[in-house]
């Protein structure tokens, strides 16, 4: 991948940026993401390692919270949810704000430097909650304007707990006789680099995280409803117990 030149800061404190562009093909449509290579180089390099190894191929969206986030990058599914193999955690880089349309890394509660493979889309401006919580959640990209429709489509699906599902009713979610198959989940078929030209996203202006170093702003509570802690074994346990023939 080509080395990217450092962009200059705008007077408004928003950043000028170039970026690698990746394309995520999902069962609900295509999502394009501009990566902030310059502002979060370690996180982008970590994400691209998973992309280039095809680790995200045939994974699923395992968490969706209305008007909050959509999360993926952690699991495949055959007869059960299986965690993907992860690399060592990446150092936190909380320099950009968790505003609507950005992509950030999920991590373990109480450990700022614990992000590995999982990421989430911010469905609204979550900066007040996530820019300081757990050391701040590292924003490393933003979706293109034409990708919002796909996130809206996922958000509108029936949810079994926090898991968006297809062709399953709320009543079936509560039934012990329900069998979950890969066709009932939002699958990520592939994530590939679409453009690594340093000038591909010259007009991006990501918003700076101004809360992370502001002593007047209290730290957000990791145990709040906005926590991005990986409590996933508990979230997925209901389906694991309800496997049927």
PDB file of C-alpha atoms in Angstrom:
ATOM      1  CA  UNK A   1       0.000   0.000   0.000  1.00  0.00           C
ATOM      2  CA  UNK A   2       1.252   3.459  -0.861  1.00  0.00           C
ATOM      3  CA  UNK A   3       2.546   5.676   1.908  1.00  0.00           C
ATOM      4  CA  UNK A   4       0.143   8.507   2.608  1.00  0.00           C
ATOM      5  CA  UNK A   5       1.231  12.120   3.038  1.00  0.00           C
ATOM      6  CA  UNK A   6       0.253  13.879   6.237  1.00  0.00           C
ATOM      7  CA  UNK A   7      -2.678  16.262   5.784  1.00  0.00           C
ATOM      8  CA  UNK A   8      -2.701  19.718   7.364  1.00  0.00           C
ATOM      9  CA  UNK A   9      -5.100  20.715  10.115  1.00  0.00           C
ATOM     10  CA  UNK A  10      -7.939  23.038   9.174  1.00  0.00           C
ATOM     11  CA  UNK A  11      -8.444  26.222  11.177  1.00  0.00           C
ATOM     12  CA  UNK A  12     -11.763  24.862  12.416  1.00  0.00           C
ATOM     13  CA  UNK A  13      -9.956  21.945  14.139  1.00  0.00           C
ATOM     14  CA  UNK A  14     -11.475  19.477  11.697  1.00  0.00           C
ATOM     15  CA  UNK A  15      -8.897  17.467   9.789  1.00  0.00           C
ATOM     16  CA  UNK A  16      -8.222  17.413   6.054  1.00  0.00           C
ATOM     17  CA  UNK A  17      -7.708  13.827   5.005  1.00  0.00           C
ATOM     18  CA  UNK A  18      -6.905  11.338   2.304  1.00  0.00           C
ATOM     19  CA  UNK A  19      -7.874   7.719   2.799  1.00  0.00           C
ATOM     20  CA  UNK A  20      -7.909   4.135   1.705  1.00  0.00           C
ATOM     21  CA  UNK A  21     -11.396   3.090   0.579  1.00  0.00           C
ATOM     22  CA  UNK A  22     -12.747  -0.365   1.413  1.00  0.00           C
ATOM     23  CA  UNK A  23     -15.936  -2.021   0.206  1.00  0.00           C
ATOM     24  CA  UNK A  24     -17.996  -4.275   2.463  1.00  0.00           C
ATOM     25  CA  UNK A  25     -20.384  -6.570   0.606  1.00  0.00           C
ATOM     26  CA  UNK A  26     -23.197  -7.630   2.945  1.00  0.00           C
ATOM     27  CA  UNK A  27     -26.394  -9.622   2.470  1.00  0.00           C
ATOM     28  CA  UNK A  28     -28.278  -6.332   2.898  1.00  0.00           C
ATOM     29  CA  UNK A  29     -26.225  -4.271   0.428  1.00  0.00           C
ATOM     30  CA  UNK A  30     -22.843  -2.630  -0.107  1.00  0.00           C
ATOM     31  CA  UNK A  31     -21.125  -0.371   2.431  1.00  0.00           C
ATOM     32  CA  UNK A  32     -18.134   1.741   1.405  1.00  0.00           C
ATOM     33  CA  UNK A  33     -15.785   3.070   4.066  1.00  0.00           C
ATOM     34  CA  UNK A  34     -13.138   5.794   3.809  1.00  0.00           C
ATOM     35  CA  UNK A  35     -10.337   4.954   6.246  1.00  0.00           C
ATOM     36  CA  UNK A  36      -8.505   7.671   8.148  1.00  0.00           C
ATOM     37  CA  UNK A  37      -5.003   6.388   7.449  1.00  0.00           C
ATOM     38  CA  UNK A  38      -3.251   9.533   8.633  1.00  0.00           C
ATOM     39  CA  UNK A  39      -5.059  10.231  11.880  1.00  0.00           C
ATOM     40  CA  UNK A  40      -5.273   6.617  13.124  1.00  0.00           C
ATOM     41  CA  UNK A  41      -2.437   4.782  11.333  1.00  0.00           C
ATOM     42  CA  UNK A  42      -2.090   1.892  13.813  1.00  0.00           C
ATOM     43  CA  UNK A  43      -5.820   1.175  13.836  1.00  0.00           C
ATOM     44  CA  UNK A  44      -6.130   1.367  10.041  1.00  0.00           C
ATOM     45  CA  UNK A  45      -3.125  -0.927   9.627  1.00  0.00           C
ATOM     46  CA  UNK A  46      -4.696  -3.366  12.106  1.00  0.00           C
ATOM     47  CA  UNK A  47      -8.047  -3.298  10.255  1.00  0.00           C
ATOM     48  CA  UNK A  48      -6.379  -3.773   6.858  1.00  0.00           C
ATOM     49  CA  UNK A  49      -4.488  -6.792   8.200  1.00  0.00           C
ATOM     50  CA  UNK A  50      -7.844  -8.500   8.778  1.00  0.00           C
ATOM     51  CA  UNK A  51      -9.114  -7.295   5.400  1.00  0.00           C
ATOM     52  CA  UNK A  52      -6.078  -8.554   3.507  1.00  0.00           C
ATOM     53  CA  UNK A  53      -6.192 -11.956   5.248  1.00  0.00           C
ATOM     54  CA  UNK A  54      -9.921 -12.210   4.340  1.00  0.00           C
ATOM     55  CA  UNK A  55     -10.731 -12.695   8.021  1.00  0.00           C
ATOM     56  CA  UNK A  56     -13.956 -10.728   7.650  1.00  0.00           C
ATOM     57  CA  UNK A  57     -15.241 -12.871   4.783  1.00  0.00           C
ATOM     58  CA  UNK A  58     -18.394 -14.789   5.767  1.00  0.00           C
ATOM     59  CA  UNK A  59     -18.658 -13.113   9.154  1.00  0.00           C
ATOM     60  CA  UNK A  60     -21.931 -11.741  10.530  1.00  0.00           C
ATOM     61  CA  UNK A  61     -23.379  -8.618  12.105  1.00  0.00           C
ATOM     62  CA  UNK A  62     -23.893  -9.814  15.671  1.00  0.00           C
ATOM     63  CA  UNK A  63     -25.064  -6.652  17.431  1.00  0.00           C
ATOM     64  CA  UNK A  64     -27.453  -3.853  16.512  1.00  0.00           C
ATOM     65  CA  UNK A  65     -28.877  -1.278  18.925  1.00  0.00           C
ATOM     66  CA  UNK A  66     -31.552   1.134  17.704  1.00  0.00           C
ATOM     67  CA  UNK A  67     -30.280   4.670  17.167  1.00  0.00           C
ATOM     68  CA  UNK A  68     -26.881   3.711  18.610  1.00  0.00           C
ATOM     69  CA  UNK A  69     -24.549   1.261  16.830  1.00  0.00           C
ATOM     70  CA  UNK A  70     -24.273  -1.731  14.464  1.00  0.00           C
ATOM     71  CA  UNK A  71     -21.383  -4.061  15.313  1.00  0.00           C
ATOM     72  CA  UNK A  72     -19.517  -6.793  13.452  1.00  0.00           C
ATOM     73  CA  UNK A  73     -16.082  -8.209  12.758  1.00  0.00           C
ATOM     74  CA  UNK A  74     -16.083 -10.880  15.444  1.00  0.00           C
ATOM     75  CA  UNK A  75     -17.996 -14.007  14.438  1.00  0.00           C
ATOM     76  CA  UNK A  76     -18.737 -16.497  11.732  1.00  0.00           C
ATOM     77  CA  UNK A  77     -21.770 -18.776  11.916  1.00  0.00           C
ATOM     78  CA  UNK A  78     -22.475 -22.350  10.830  1.00  0.00           C
ATOM     79  CA  UNK A  79     -24.473 -24.204  13.483  1.00  0.00           C
ATOM     80  CA  UNK A  80     -23.315 -21.755  16.109  1.00  0.00           C
ATOM     81  CA  UNK A  81     -21.461 -18.458  16.535  1.00  0.00           C
ATOM     82  CA  UNK A  82     -17.701 -18.938  16.309  1.00  0.00           C
ATOM     83  CA  UNK A  83     -15.205 -16.198  17.173  1.00  0.00           C
ATOM     84  CA  UNK A  84     -12.705 -15.430  14.431  1.00  0.00           C
ATOM     85  CA  UNK A  85      -8.980 -15.693  15.103  1.00  0.00           C
ATOM     86  CA  UNK A  86      -7.623 -12.359  16.299  1.00  0.00           C
ATOM     87  CA  UNK A  87      -4.235 -10.663  16.302  1.00  0.00           C
ATOM     88  CA  UNK A  88      -2.731  -8.875  19.329  1.00  0.00           C
ATOM     89  CA  UNK A  89      -4.673  -5.826  20.455  1.00  0.00           C
ATOM     90  CA  UNK A  90      -3.914  -2.457  18.884  1.00  0.00           C
ATOM     91  CA  UNK A  91      -3.015   0.717  20.808  1.00  0.00           C
ATOM     92  CA  UNK A  92      -5.939   3.110  21.271  1.00  0.00           C
ATOM     93  CA  UNK A  93      -5.979   6.217  19.017  1.00  0.00           C
ATOM     94  CA  UNK A  94      -8.942   8.338  20.203  1.00  0.00           C
ATOM     95  CA  UNK A  95      -8.188  11.437  18.119  1.00  0.00           C
ATOM     96  CA  UNK A  96     -11.447  11.553  16.113  1.00  0.00           C
ATOM     97  CA  UNK A  97     -15.043  11.897  17.274  1.00  0.00           C
ATOM     98  CA  UNK A  98     -17.765   9.212  17.299  1.00  0.00           C
ATOM     99  CA  UNK A  99     -20.211  11.194  15.178  1.00  0.00           C
ATOM    100  CA  UNK A 100     -22.899   9.723  12.909  1.00  0.00           C
ATOM    101  CA  UNK A 101     -21.585   7.616  10.046  1.00  0.00           C
ATOM    102  CA  UNK A 102     -18.174   6.932  11.538  1.00  0.00           C
ATOM    103  CA  UNK A 103     -16.645   3.486  12.096  1.00  0.00           C
ATOM    104  CA  UNK A 104     -14.868   2.761  15.383  1.00  0.00           C
ATOM    105  CA  UNK A 105     -13.209  -0.155  17.166  1.00  0.00           C
ATOM    106  CA  UNK A 106     -15.013  -2.158  19.860  1.00  0.00           C
ATOM    107  CA  UNK A 107     -13.023  -3.261  22.886  1.00  0.00           C
ATOM    108  CA  UNK A 108     -13.166  -4.786  26.355  1.00  0.00           C
ATOM    109  CA  UNK A 109     -14.674  -2.651  29.110  1.00  0.00           C
ATOM    110  CA  UNK A 110     -12.048  -1.082  31.385  1.00  0.00           C
ATOM    111  CA  UNK A 111      -9.201  -1.685  28.919  1.00  0.00           C
ATOM    112  CA  UNK A 112      -8.599   1.168  26.450  1.00  0.00           C
ATOM    113  CA  UNK A 113      -5.946  -0.762  24.500  1.00  0.00           C
ATOM    114  CA  UNK A 114      -7.905  -3.976  23.901  1.00  0.00           C
ATOM    115  CA  UNK A 115      -9.354  -3.582  20.371  1.00  0.00           C
ATOM    116  CA  UNK A 116      -8.626  -6.452  17.993  1.00  0.00           C
ATOM    117  CA  UNK A 117     -11.017  -7.315  15.127  1.00  0.00           C
ATOM    118  CA  UNK A 118     -14.421  -5.951  16.095  1.00  0.00           C
ATOM    119  CA  UNK A 119     -15.746  -2.611  14.868  1.00  0.00           C
ATOM    120  CA  UNK A 120     -19.032  -0.713  14.934  1.00  0.00           C
ATOM    121  CA  UNK A 121     -20.895   1.882  12.881  1.00  0.00           C
ATOM    122  CA  UNK A 122     -22.183   4.922  14.782  1.00  0.00           C
ATOM    123  CA  UNK A 123     -25.851   5.363  13.835  1.00  0.00           C
ATOM    124  CA  UNK A 124     -26.011   8.816  15.446  1.00  0.00           C
ATOM    125  CA  UNK A 125     -23.710  11.305  17.105  1.00  0.00           C
ATOM    126  CA  UNK A 126     -22.383   9.229  20.025  1.00  0.00           C
ATOM    127  CA  UNK A 127     -19.545  11.603  20.856  1.00  0.00           C
ATOM    128  CA  UNK A 128     -20.876  12.620  24.287  1.00  0.00           C
ATOM    129  CA  UNK A 129     -20.992   8.955  25.303  1.00  0.00           C
ATOM    130  CA  UNK A 130     -18.087   7.320  23.482  1.00  0.00           C
ATOM    131  CA  UNK A 131     -15.386   9.960  22.991  1.00  0.00           C
ATOM    132  CA  UNK A 132     -14.198   9.612  26.626  1.00  0.00           C
ATOM    133  CA  UNK A 133     -15.626   6.263  27.743  1.00  0.00           C
ATOM    134  CA  UNK A 134     -12.930   3.617  28.333  1.00  0.00           C
ATOM    135  CA  UNK A 135     -10.226   5.961  27.086  1.00  0.00           C
ATOM    136  CA  UNK A 136     -12.317   6.955  24.061  1.00  0.00           C
ATOM    137  CA  UNK A 137     -13.349   4.674  21.210  1.00  0.00           C
ATOM    138  CA  UNK A 138     -11.036   4.934  18.220  1.00  0.00           C
ATOM    139  CA  UNK A 139     -12.798   6.205  15.093  1.00  0.00           C
ATOM    140  CA  UNK A 140     -10.841   5.033  12.042  1.00  0.00           C
ATOM    141  CA  UNK A 141     -13.199   5.650   9.120  1.00  0.00           C
ATOM    142  CA  UNK A 142     -16.543   6.901   7.871  1.00  0.00           C
ATOM    143  CA  UNK A 143     -19.098   5.473   5.488  1.00  0.00           C
ATOM    144  CA  UNK A 144     -19.986   7.094   2.184  1.00  0.00           C
ATOM    145  CA  UNK A 145     -23.329   8.877   1.791  1.00  0.00           C
ATOM    146  CA  UNK A 146     -24.832   6.107  -0.333  1.00  0.00           C
ATOM    147  CA  UNK A 147     -24.082   3.529   2.391  1.00  0.00           C
ATOM    148  CA  UNK A 148     -26.512   4.938   4.965  1.00  0.00           C
ATOM    149  CA  UNK A 149     -29.423   3.114   3.310  1.00  0.00           C
ATOM    150  CA  UNK A 150     -27.806  -0.242   4.094  1.00  0.00           C
ATOM    151  CA  UNK A 151     -27.399   0.614   7.789  1.00  0.00           C
ATOM    152  CA  UNK A 152     -31.020   1.786   7.867  1.00  0.00           C
ATOM    153  CA  UNK A 153     -32.079  -1.524   6.310  1.00  0.00           C
ATOM    154  CA  UNK A 154     -30.197  -3.522   8.954  1.00  0.00           C
ATOM    155  CA  UNK A 155     -31.607  -1.362  11.754  1.00  0.00           C
ATOM    156  CA  UNK A 156     -35.158  -1.966  10.498  1.00  0.00           C
ATOM    157  CA  UNK A 157     -34.869  -5.769  10.691  1.00  0.00           C
ATOM    158  CA  UNK A 158     -36.490  -7.827  13.445  1.00  0.00           C
ATOM    159  CA  UNK A 159     -34.032  -8.206  16.312  1.00  0.00           C
ATOM    160  CA  UNK A 160     -33.663 -11.243  18.549  1.00  0.00           C
ATOM    161  CA  UNK A 161     -32.227  -9.450  21.535  1.00  0.00           C
ATOM    162  CA  UNK A 162     -29.434  -7.393  19.964  1.00  0.00           C
ATOM    163  CA  UNK A 163     -29.014  -9.636  16.905  1.00  0.00           C
ATOM    164  CA  UNK A 164     -30.641  -8.444  13.645  1.00  0.00           C
ATOM    165  CA  UNK A 165     -32.346 -11.371  11.882  1.00  0.00           C
ATOM    166  CA  UNK A 166     -33.991 -12.115   8.538  1.00  0.00           C
ATOM    167  CA  UNK A 167     -37.196 -14.121   8.023  1.00  0.00           C
ATOM    168  CA  UNK A 168     -37.688 -14.629  11.752  1.00  0.00           C
ATOM    169  CA  UNK A 169     -40.536 -13.057  13.707  1.00  0.00           C
ATOM    170  CA  UNK A 170     -40.438 -11.670  17.236  1.00  0.00           C
ATOM    171  CA  UNK A 171     -42.528 -14.650  18.322  1.00  0.00           C
ATOM    172  CA  UNK A 172     -40.018 -17.054  16.792  1.00  0.00           C
ATOM    173  CA  UNK A 173     -37.200 -15.252  18.605  1.00  0.00           C
ATOM    174  CA  UNK A 174     -38.842 -16.205  21.891  1.00  0.00           C
ATOM    175  CA  UNK A 175     -39.510 -19.820  20.910  1.00  0.00           C
ATOM    176  CA  UNK A 176     -37.284 -22.700  22.014  1.00  0.00           C
ATOM    177  CA  UNK A 177     -38.177 -24.459  18.750  1.00  0.00           C
ATOM    178  CA  UNK A 178     -36.570 -21.831  16.518  1.00  0.00           C
ATOM    179  CA  UNK A 179     -33.527 -22.922  14.533  1.00  0.00           C
ATOM    180  CA  UNK A 180     -31.111 -20.184  13.534  1.00  0.00           C
ATOM    181  CA  UNK A 181     -29.308 -20.541  10.184  1.00  0.00           C
ATOM    182  CA  UNK A 182     -26.763 -18.332   8.412  1.00  0.00           C
ATOM    183  CA  UNK A 183     -29.535 -17.221   6.050  1.00  0.00           C
ATOM    184  CA  UNK A 184     -31.291 -15.679   9.065  1.00  0.00           C
ATOM    185  CA  UNK A 185     -28.341 -13.415   9.838  1.00  0.00           C
ATOM    186  CA  UNK A 186     -26.851 -10.331   8.196  1.00  0.00           C
ATOM    187  CA  UNK A 187     -23.740 -11.781   6.624  1.00  0.00           C
ATOM    188  CA  UNK A 188     -20.618  -9.980   5.448  1.00  0.00           C
ATOM    189  CA  UNK A 189     -19.616 -11.761   2.275  1.00  0.00           C
ATOM    190  CA  UNK A 190     -16.369  -9.875   1.775  1.00  0.00           C
ATOM    191  CA  UNK A 191     -14.389  -6.778   2.703  1.00  0.00           C
ATOM    192  CA  UNK A 192     -11.874  -5.631   0.085  1.00  0.00           C
ATOM    193  CA  UNK A 193      -9.691  -2.598  -0.619  1.00  0.00           C
ATOM    194  CA  UNK A 194     -11.420  -0.656  -3.363  1.00  0.00           C
ATOM    195  CA  UNK A 195      -8.938   2.197  -3.734  1.00  0.00           C
ATOM    196  CA  UNK A 196      -5.596   2.840  -2.045  1.00  0.00           C
ATOM    197  CA  UNK A 197      -4.878   6.052  -3.944  1.00  0.00           C
ATOM    198  CA  UNK A 198      -3.861   8.741  -1.406  1.00  0.00           C
ATOM    199  CA  UNK A 199      -6.033  11.246  -3.286  1.00  0.00           C
ATOM    200  CA  UNK A 200      -9.154   9.072  -3.325  1.00  0.00           C
ATOM    201  CA  UNK A 201     -10.828  10.888  -0.422  1.00  0.00           C
ATOM    202  CA  UNK A 202      -9.206  14.306  -0.377  1.00  0.00           C
ATOM    203  CA  UNK A 203     -12.400  16.094   0.649  1.00  0.00           C
ATOM    204  CA  UNK A 204     -12.967  14.213   3.903  1.00  0.00           C
ATOM    205  CA  UNK A 205     -13.150  16.341   7.052  1.00  0.00           C
ATOM    206  CA  UNK A 206     -13.363  14.055  10.104  1.00  0.00           C
ATOM    207  CA  UNK A 207     -14.283  15.735  13.361  1.00  0.00           C
ATOM    208  CA  UNK A 208     -11.657  15.959  16.090  1.00  0.00           C
ATOM    209  CA  UNK A 209     -12.321  14.334  19.471  1.00  0.00           C
ATOM    210  CA  UNK A 210     -12.167  17.401  21.714  1.00  0.00           C
ATOM    211  CA  UNK A 211     -13.539  15.655  24.805  1.00  0.00           C
ATOM    212  CA  UNK A 212     -10.756  13.139  25.407  1.00  0.00           C
ATOM    213  CA  UNK A 213      -8.370  15.717  26.920  1.00  0.00           C
ATOM    214  CA  UNK A 214     -10.994  18.046  28.393  1.00  0.00           C
ATOM    215  CA  UNK A 215     -10.733  17.923  32.209  1.00  0.00           C
ATOM    216  CA  UNK A 216     -14.114  19.636  32.560  1.00  0.00           C
ATOM    217  CA  UNK A 217     -15.858  16.663  30.929  1.00  0.00           C
ATOM    218  CA  UNK A 218     -16.557  13.678  33.252  1.00  0.00           C
ATOM    219  CA  UNK A 219     -15.542  10.227  32.051  1.00  0.00           C
ATOM    220  CA  UNK A 220     -18.494   8.230  30.717  1.00  0.00           C
ATOM    221  CA  UNK A 221     -19.538   5.206  32.777  1.00  0.00           C
ATOM    222  CA  UNK A 222     -18.367   1.912  31.223  1.00  0.00           C
ATOM    223  CA  UNK A 223     -21.405   0.232  32.783  1.00  0.00           C
ATOM    224  CA  UNK A 224     -23.905   2.551  31.102  1.00  0.00           C
ATOM    225  CA  UNK A 225     -26.280   1.492  28.334  1.00  0.00           C
ATOM    226  CA  UNK A 226     -23.774   2.911  25.891  1.00  0.00           C
ATOM    227  CA  UNK A 227     -20.945   0.628  26.941  1.00  0.00           C
ATOM    228  CA  UNK A 228     -19.227  -1.208  24.071  1.00  0.00           C
ATOM    229  CA  UNK A 229     -17.845  -3.955  26.325  1.00  0.00           C
ATOM    230  CA  UNK A 230     -17.620  -7.410  24.755  1.00  0.00           C
ATOM    231  CA  UNK A 231     -20.328  -9.180  26.762  1.00  0.00           C
ATOM    232  CA  UNK A 232     -21.031 -11.224  23.648  1.00  0.00           C
ATOM    233  CA  UNK A 233     -20.996 -14.754  25.078  1.00  0.00           C
ATOM    234  CA  UNK A 234     -23.927 -13.689  27.256  1.00  0.00           C
ATOM    235  CA  UNK A 235     -25.737 -11.996  24.382  1.00  0.00           C
ATOM    236  CA  UNK A 236     -25.439 -15.049  22.127  1.00  0.00           C
ATOM    237  CA  UNK A 237     -26.118 -17.715  24.744  1.00  0.00           C
ATOM    238  CA  UNK A 238     -29.858 -17.769  24.108  1.00  0.00           C
ATOM    239  CA  UNK A 239     -29.411 -18.974  20.537  1.00  0.00           C
ATOM    240  CA  UNK A 240     -26.734 -21.470  21.533  1.00  0.00           C
ATOM    241  CA  UNK A 241     -29.178 -23.161  23.899  1.00  0.00           C
ATOM    242  CA  UNK A 242     -32.022 -23.159  21.394  1.00  0.00           C
ATOM    243  CA  UNK A 243     -30.309 -25.073  18.613  1.00  0.00           C
ATOM    244  CA  UNK A 244     -32.729 -27.504  17.019  1.00  0.00           C
ATOM    245  CA  UNK A 245     -32.409 -30.220  14.390  1.00  0.00           C
TER     246      UNK A 245
END
